[in-house]
Coordinates of C-alpha atoms and ligand atoms in Angstrom, one line a residue:
X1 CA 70.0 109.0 111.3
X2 CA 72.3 108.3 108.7
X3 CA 74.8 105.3 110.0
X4 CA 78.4 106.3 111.0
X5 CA 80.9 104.5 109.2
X6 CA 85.0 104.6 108.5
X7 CA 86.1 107.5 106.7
X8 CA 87.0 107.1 103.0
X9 CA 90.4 105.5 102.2
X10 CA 90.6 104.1 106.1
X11 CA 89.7 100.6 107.7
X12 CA 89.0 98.6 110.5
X13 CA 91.6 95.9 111.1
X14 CA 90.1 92.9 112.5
X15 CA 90.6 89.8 114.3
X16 CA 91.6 87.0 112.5
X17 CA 93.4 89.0 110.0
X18 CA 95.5 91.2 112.7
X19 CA 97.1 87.7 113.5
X20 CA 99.0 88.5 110.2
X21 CA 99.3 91.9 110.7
X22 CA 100.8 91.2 114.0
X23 CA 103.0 87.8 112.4
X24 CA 104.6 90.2 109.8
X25 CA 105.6 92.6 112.4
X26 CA 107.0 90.4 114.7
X27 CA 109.1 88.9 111.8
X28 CA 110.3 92.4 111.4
X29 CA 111.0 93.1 114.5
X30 CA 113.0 90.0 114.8
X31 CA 114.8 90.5 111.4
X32 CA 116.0 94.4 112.7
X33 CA 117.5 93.1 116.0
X34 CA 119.7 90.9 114.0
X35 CA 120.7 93.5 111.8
X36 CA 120.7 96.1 115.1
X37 CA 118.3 98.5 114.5
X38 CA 116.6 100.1 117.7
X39 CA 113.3 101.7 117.4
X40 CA 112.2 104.8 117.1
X41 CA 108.5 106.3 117.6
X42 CA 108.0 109.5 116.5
X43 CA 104.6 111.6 116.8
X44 CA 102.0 111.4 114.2
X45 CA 102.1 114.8 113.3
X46 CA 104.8 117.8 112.7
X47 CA 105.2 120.9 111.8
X48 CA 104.2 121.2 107.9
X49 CA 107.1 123.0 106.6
X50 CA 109.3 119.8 107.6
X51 CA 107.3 118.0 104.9
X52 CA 107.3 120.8 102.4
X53 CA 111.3 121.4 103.1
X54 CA 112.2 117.5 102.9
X55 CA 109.9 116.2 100.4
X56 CA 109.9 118.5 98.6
X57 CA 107.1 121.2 97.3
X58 CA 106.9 120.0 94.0
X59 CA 106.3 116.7 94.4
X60 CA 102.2 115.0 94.3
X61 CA 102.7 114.4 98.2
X62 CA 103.2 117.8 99.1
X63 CA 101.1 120.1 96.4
X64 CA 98.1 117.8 97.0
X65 CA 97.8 114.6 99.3
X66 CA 98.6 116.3 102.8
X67 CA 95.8 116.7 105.5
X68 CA 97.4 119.9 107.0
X69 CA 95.5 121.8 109.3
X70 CA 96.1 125.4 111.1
X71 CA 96.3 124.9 114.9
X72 CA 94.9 127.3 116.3
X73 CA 97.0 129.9 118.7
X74 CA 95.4 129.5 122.4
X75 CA 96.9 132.6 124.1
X76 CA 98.0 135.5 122.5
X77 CA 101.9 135.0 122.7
X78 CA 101.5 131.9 120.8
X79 CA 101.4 131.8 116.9
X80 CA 99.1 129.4 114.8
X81 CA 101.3 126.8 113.7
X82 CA 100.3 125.0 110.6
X83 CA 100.0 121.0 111.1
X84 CA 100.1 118.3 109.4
X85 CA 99.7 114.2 109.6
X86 CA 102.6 112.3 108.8
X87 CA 102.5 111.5 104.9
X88 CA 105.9 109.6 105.7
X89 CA 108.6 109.1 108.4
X90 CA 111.9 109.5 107.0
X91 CA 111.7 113.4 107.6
X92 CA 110.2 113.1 111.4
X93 CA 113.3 110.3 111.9
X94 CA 115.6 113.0 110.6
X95 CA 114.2 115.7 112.1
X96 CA 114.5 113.7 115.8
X97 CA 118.3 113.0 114.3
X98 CA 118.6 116.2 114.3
X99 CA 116.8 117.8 117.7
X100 CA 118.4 114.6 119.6
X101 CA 121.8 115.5 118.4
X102 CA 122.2 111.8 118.0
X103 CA 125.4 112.5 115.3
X104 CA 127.4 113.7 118.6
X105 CA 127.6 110.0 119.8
X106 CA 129.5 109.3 116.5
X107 CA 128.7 106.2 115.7
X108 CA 125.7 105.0 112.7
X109 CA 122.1 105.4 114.0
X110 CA 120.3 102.3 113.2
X111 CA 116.4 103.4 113.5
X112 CA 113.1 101.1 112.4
X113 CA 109.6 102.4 113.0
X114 CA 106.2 100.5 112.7
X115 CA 103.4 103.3 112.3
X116 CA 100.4 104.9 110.8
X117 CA 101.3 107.4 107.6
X118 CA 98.5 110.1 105.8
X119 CA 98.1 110.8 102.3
X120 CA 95.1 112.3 100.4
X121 CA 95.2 109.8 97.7
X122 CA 92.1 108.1 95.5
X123 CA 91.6 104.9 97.4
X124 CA 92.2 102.0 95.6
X125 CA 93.1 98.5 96.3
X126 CA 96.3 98.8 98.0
X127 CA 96.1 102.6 98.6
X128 CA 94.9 103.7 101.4
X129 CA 94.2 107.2 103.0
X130 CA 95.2 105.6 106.3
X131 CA 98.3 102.9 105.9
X132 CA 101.4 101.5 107.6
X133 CA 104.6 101.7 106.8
X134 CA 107.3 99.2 108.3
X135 CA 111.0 101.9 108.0
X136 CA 114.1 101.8 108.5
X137 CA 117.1 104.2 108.3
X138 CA 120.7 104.3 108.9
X139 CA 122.1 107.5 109.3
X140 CA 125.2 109.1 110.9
X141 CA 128.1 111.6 110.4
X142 CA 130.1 111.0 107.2
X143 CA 133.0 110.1 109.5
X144 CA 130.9 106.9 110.5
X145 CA 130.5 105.2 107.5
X146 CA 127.4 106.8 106.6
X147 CA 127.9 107.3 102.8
X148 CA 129.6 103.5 102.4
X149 CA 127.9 101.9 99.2
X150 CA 127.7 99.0 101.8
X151 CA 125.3 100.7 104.0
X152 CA 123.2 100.7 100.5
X153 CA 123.9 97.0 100.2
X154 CA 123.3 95.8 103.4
X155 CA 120.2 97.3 103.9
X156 CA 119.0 95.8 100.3
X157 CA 120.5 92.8 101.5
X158 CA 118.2 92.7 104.7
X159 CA 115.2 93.2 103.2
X160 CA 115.6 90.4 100.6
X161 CA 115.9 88.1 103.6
X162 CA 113.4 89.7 105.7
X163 CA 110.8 89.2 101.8
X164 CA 111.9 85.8 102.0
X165 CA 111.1 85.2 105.8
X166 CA 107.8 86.6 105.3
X167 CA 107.4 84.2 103.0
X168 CA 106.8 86.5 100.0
X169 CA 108.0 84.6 96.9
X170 CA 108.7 86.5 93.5
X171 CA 109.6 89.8 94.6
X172 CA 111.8 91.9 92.3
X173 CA 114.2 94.8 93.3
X174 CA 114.5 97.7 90.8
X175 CA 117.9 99.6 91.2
X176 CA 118.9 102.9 90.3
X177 CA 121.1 105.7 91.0
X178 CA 120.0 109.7 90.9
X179 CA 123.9 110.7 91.6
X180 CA 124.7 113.7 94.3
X181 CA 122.5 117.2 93.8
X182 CA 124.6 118.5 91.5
X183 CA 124.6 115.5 89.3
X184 CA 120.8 116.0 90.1
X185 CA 120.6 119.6 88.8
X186 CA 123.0 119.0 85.9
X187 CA 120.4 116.3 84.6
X188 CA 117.2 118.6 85.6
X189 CA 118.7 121.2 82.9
X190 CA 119.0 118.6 80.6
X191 CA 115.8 117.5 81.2
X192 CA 114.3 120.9 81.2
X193 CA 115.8 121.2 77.5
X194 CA 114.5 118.1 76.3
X195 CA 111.1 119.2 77.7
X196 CA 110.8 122.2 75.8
X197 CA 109.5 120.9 72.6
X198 CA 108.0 117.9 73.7
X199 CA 106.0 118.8 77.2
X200 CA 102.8 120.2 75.6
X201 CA 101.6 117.4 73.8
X202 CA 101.7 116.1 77.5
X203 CA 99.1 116.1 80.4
X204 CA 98.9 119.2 82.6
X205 CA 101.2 118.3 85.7
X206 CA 104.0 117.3 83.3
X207 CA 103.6 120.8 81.7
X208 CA 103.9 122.5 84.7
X209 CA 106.3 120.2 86.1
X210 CA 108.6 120.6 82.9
X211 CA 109.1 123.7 84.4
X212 CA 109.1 123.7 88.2
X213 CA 110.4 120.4 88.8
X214 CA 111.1 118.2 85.5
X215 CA 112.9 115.4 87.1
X216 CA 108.8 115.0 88.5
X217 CA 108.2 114.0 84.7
X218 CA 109.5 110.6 85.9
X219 CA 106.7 110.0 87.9
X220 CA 104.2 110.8 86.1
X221 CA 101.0 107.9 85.8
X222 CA 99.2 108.9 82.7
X223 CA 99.7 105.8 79.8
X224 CA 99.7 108.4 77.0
X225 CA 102.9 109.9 78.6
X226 CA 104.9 106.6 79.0
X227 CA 106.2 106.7 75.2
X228 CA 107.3 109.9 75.0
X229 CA 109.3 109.6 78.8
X230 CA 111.1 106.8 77.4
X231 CA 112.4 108.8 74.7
X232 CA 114.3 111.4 76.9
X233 CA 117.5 111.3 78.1
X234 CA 118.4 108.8 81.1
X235 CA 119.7 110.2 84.1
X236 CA 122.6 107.5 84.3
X237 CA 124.3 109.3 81.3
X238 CA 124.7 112.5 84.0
X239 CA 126.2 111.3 86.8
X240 CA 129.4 112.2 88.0
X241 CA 132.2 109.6 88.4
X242 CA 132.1 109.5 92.0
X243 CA 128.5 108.6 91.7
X244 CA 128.9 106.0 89.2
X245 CA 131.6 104.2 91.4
X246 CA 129.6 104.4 94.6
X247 CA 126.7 102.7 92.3
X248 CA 129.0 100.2 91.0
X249 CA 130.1 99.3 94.6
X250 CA 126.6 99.0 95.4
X251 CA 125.5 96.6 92.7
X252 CA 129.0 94.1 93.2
X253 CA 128.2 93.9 96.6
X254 CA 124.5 92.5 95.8
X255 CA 126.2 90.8 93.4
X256 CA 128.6 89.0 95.9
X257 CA 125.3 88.7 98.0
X258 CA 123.7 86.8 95.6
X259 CA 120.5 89.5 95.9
X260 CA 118.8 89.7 92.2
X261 CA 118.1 93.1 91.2
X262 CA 117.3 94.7 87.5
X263 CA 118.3 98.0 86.9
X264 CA 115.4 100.6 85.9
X265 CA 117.0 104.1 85.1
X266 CA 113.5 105.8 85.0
X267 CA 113.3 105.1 88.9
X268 CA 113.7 108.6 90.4
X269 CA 111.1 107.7 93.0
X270 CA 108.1 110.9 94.1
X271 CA 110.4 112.6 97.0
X272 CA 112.8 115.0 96.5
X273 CA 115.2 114.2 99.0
X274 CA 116.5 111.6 97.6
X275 CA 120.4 111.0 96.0
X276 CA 122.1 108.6 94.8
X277 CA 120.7 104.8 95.4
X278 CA 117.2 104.9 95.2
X279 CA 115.3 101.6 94.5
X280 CA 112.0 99.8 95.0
X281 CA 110.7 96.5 95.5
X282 CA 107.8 95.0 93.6
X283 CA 105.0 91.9 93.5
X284 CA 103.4 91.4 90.4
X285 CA 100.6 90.1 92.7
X286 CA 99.3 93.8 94.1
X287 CA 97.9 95.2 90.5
X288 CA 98.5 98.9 89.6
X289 CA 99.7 99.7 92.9
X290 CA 102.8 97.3 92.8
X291 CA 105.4 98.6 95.0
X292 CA 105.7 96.8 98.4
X293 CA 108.2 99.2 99.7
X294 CA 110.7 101.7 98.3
X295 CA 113.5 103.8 99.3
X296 CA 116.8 105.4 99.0
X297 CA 120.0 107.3 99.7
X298 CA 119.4 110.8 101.3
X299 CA 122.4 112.5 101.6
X300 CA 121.5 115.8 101.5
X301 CA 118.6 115.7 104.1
X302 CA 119.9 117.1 106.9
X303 CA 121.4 120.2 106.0
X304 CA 118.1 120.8 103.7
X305 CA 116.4 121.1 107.0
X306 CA 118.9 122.9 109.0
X307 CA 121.0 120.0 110.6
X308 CA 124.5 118.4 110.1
X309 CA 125.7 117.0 107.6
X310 CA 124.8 113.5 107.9
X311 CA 124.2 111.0 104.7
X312 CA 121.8 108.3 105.5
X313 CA 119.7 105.7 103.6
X314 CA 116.5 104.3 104.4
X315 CA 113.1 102.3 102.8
X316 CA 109.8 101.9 103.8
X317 CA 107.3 98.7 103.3
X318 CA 103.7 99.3 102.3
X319 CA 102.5 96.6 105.5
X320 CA 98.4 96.7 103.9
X321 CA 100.3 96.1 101.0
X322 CA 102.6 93.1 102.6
X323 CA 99.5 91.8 104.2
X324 CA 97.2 91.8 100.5
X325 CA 99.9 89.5 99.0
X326 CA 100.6 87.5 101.7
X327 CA 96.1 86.5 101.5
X328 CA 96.9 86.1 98.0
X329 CA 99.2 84.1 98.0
X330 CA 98.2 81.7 101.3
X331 CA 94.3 81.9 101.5
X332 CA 93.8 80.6 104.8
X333 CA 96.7 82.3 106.4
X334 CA 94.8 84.3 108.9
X335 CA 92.2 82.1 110.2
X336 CA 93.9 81.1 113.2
X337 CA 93.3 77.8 115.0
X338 CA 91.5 78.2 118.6
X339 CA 94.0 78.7 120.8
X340 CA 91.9 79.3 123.8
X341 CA 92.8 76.8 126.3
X342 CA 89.3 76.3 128.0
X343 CA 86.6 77.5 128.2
X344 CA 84.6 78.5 132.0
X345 CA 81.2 77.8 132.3
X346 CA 79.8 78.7 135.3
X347 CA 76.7 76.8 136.7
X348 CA 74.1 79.2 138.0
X349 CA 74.8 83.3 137.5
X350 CA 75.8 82.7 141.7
X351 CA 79.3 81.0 140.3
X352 CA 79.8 83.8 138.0
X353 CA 82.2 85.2 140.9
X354 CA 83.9 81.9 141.8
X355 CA 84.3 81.8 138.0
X356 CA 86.1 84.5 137.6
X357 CA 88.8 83.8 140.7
X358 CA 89.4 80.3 138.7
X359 CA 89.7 82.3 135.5
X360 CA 92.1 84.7 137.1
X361 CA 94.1 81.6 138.8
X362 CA 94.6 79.6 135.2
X363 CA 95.2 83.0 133.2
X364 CA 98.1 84.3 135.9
X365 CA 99.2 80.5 135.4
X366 CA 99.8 81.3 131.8
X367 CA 96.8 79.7 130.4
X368 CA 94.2 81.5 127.7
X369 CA 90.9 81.0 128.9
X370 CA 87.5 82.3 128.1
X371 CA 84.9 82.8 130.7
X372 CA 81.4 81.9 130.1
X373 CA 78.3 83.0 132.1
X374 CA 76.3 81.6 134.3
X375 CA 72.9 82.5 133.0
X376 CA 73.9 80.2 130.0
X377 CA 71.9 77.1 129.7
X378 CA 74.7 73.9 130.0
X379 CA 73.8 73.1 126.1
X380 CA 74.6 76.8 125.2
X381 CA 78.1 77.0 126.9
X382 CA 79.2 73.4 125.1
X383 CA 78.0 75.5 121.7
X384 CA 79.6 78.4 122.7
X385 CA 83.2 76.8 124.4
X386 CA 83.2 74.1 121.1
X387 CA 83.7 77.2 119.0
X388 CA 86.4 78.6 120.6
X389 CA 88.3 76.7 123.1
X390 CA 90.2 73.3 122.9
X391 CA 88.1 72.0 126.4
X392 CA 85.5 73.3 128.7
X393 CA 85.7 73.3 132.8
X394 CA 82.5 72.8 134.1
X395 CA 82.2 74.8 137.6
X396 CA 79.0 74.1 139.6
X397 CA 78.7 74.1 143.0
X398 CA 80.1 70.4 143.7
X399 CA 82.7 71.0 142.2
X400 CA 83.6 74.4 144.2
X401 CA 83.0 72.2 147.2
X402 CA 84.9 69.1 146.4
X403 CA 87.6 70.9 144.9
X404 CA 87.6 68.6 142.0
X405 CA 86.3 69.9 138.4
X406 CA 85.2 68.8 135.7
X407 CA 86.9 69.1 132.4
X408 CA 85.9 67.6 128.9
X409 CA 88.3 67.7 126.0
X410 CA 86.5 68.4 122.3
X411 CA 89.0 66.8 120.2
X412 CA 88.9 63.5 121.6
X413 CA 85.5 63.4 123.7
X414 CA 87.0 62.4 126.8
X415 CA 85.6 63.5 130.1
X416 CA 87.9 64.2 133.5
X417 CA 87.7 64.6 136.9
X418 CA 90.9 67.2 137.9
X419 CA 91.8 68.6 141.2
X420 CA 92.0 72.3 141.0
X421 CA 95.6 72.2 142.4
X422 CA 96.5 70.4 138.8
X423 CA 94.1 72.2 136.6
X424 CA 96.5 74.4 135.3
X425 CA 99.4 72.1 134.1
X426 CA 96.8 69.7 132.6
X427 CA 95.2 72.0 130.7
X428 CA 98.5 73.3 129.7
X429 CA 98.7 69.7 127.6
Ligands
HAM1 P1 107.1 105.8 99.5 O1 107.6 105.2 98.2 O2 106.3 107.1 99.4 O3 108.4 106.1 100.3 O4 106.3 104.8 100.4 C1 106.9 103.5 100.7 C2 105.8 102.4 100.6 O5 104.7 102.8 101.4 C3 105.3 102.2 99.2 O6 106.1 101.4 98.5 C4 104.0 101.5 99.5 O7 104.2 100.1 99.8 C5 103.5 102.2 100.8 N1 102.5 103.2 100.5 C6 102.7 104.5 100.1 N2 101.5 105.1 99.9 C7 100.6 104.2 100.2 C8 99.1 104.3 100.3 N3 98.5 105.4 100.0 N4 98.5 103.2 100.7 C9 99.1 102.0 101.0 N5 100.5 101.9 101.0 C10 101.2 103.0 100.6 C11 108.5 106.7 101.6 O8 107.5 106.8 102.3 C12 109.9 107.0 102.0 N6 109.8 107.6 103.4 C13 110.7 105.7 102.1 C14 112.1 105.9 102.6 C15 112.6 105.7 103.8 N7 113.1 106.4 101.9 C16 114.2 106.5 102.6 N8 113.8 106.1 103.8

């Protein structure tokens, strides 16, 4: 029989390296309560037309990358409902915004999420079929500050510092703005026009996109395409004035910040939702697929899938992505030193009991400990403790009696007799 392994485009995670998965999130964690986020956990998958009504049809997420399923109807007054795993959060976190009615409190909701996202894409280092995403968004009624360009730099502000206390050096921010809808429309007839004569000496998806969805164009990968996207017209030249100051408030406040950034007018980003700021940050580190997280202003969202008005701007971090240029960058960053605090070995398989209660006793004390076996041959459980733990506790049946035990230390070679009573603080040392 053929051997059963992961499914294309997913992975085991495995110890030593989830000590970094687990180090970055903390960091994130801590950086978010500082900045008062909350978090949010929403379920892995929704309703599909939430995806195709947020992120739009047109885009490569939607049209190809989704695993969407029909779920079957189980009685006859229910209806198949068509399924499908997350590809992305920002829409679930809305679309909780929205059931929750959490615009009636007022004031600016402050979500993060830590989670598993779904995409049909071709595996590649750094893409994954299966990834994480480490979000955030800040939304709220207009009334609340929502739409203040210093939402947009605050939150650009925090991830530069939560980069830096990840320790990711050379990051770059690219900056742009797609203005409101209309601005949006306004440039996607321009575009459209520009298109005409130039889109069929492009690849396929731009000549159906040049049609359906041009500002899509943008986006598109193919090297042969890149000269002739740079040649049309930028979509700074169509925003409004409104748009252009809320920008410009945006970049003085990074400026005052002190937050680098370089402006890239050809960032539309691949989901339709977005207005306004939208932005990305890179590594040069991570290869073709450079972006360690984007996002973006999403004013619009809400309404698009039948809520309040409520303007809101959020990112999300590629964490496999985080985690490849962290190993990059500091080789021996996962292989964590033992921290087991001793090791049990049992004499005889008839202390394997009287083991365990000592085990239980240290652990509930606060202490990491391993429990060996008593089958083991004395020369096996020093092998087998030396690996993992900083001492081993020798437990025979004198020492059960006597109450003292025997511990021996690996670093320095030293050999002691403990009462039980102090076991736990001196192994604590
Ligand atoms: P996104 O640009 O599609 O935006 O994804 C954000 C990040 O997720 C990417 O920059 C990348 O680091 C990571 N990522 C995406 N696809 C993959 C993949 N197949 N394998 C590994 N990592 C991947 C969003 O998802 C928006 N929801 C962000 C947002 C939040 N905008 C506003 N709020």
């Amino acid at each position: 029989m053929a051997t059963l392994k992961a499914v294309r485009g997913t992975r085991d995670l495995l110890p030593p390296e989830t000590e970094l998965w687990n180090r970055i999130e903390a960091t994130a964690r801590q950086v978010f309560a500082r900045y008062h986020f909350g978090e949010i956990r929403t379920p892995i998958f929704e309703d599909t037309s939430l995806f195709a009504r947020s992120v739009g049809e047109e885009t490569d997420i939607v049209s190809k990358e989704m695993y969407t399923w029909e779920d079957r109807a189980r009685a006859l007054s229910e209806k198949a409902q068509s399924l499908t795993l997350r590809p992305e959060n920002t829409a679930g976190v809305v679309r909780a915004y929205i059931e929750h009615k959490l615009g009636e409190s007022g004031q600016l909701q402050k979500l993060y999420y830590i989670g598993p996202q779904f995409r049909r894409e071709r595996p590649q280092k750094g893409r994954y079929r299966q990834f994480w995403q480490i979000g955030a968004e800040v939304i709220g009624p207009p009334f609340a500050g929502s739409e203040s360009p210093l939402r947009d730099a605050e939150v650009l502000e925090m991830l530069a510092t939560l980069l830096d206390e990840l320790g990711i050096d050379g990051w770059n921010l690219e900056l742009n703005s797609v203005g409101s809808s209309a601005d949006r429309a306004r440039y996607n007839d321009v575009l459209r026009a520009a298109l005409v004569e130039i889109a069929p000496k492009m690849c396929a998806d731009c000549q159906r996109r040049a049609v359906t969805n041009p500002l899509r164009v943008l986006d598109c990968k193919v090297p042969e395409d890149q000269p002739i996207i740079d040649t049309l017209p930028k979509i700074t030249d169509s925003l409004d004035q409104e748009s252009k100051d809320h920008f410009a408030a945006v970049t003085a406040a990074l400026d005052a910040a002190g937050v680098p950034y370089k402006l890239n007018p050809r960032l539309v980003r691949g989901l339709d939702y977005y207005t306004r700021t939208t932005f990305e940050f890179t590594h040069g580190g991570l290869g073709a697929q450079n972006a360690l997280l984007g996002g973006g202003r999403y004013d619009g969202l809400s309404e698009a899938i039948g809520g309040p008005k409520a303007p809101g701007i959020g990112f999300a971090m590629g964490l496999d992505r985080l985690v490849l240029t962290l190993q990059a960058t500091e080789p021996n960053q996962d292989a964590a030193p033992p921290q087991v605090h001793a090791y049990i070995a049992p004499l005889g398989e008839n202390l394997n009991a009287a083991a365990l209660v000592l085990a239980r006793e240290l652990r509930r004390a606060g202490l990491s400990i391993e429990l060996g076996d008593g089958s083991f041959r004395l020369k096996k459980s020093f092998e087998t403790a030396d690996k993992v733990a900083r001492r081993i506790v020798i437990l025979g049946e004198d020492e059960l009696q006597s109450g003292i035990l025997t511990v021996k230390d690996f670093s320095t070679g030293t050999q002691s007799k403990i009462p039980r009573a102090e076991l736990a603080s001196f192994l604590a040392l």
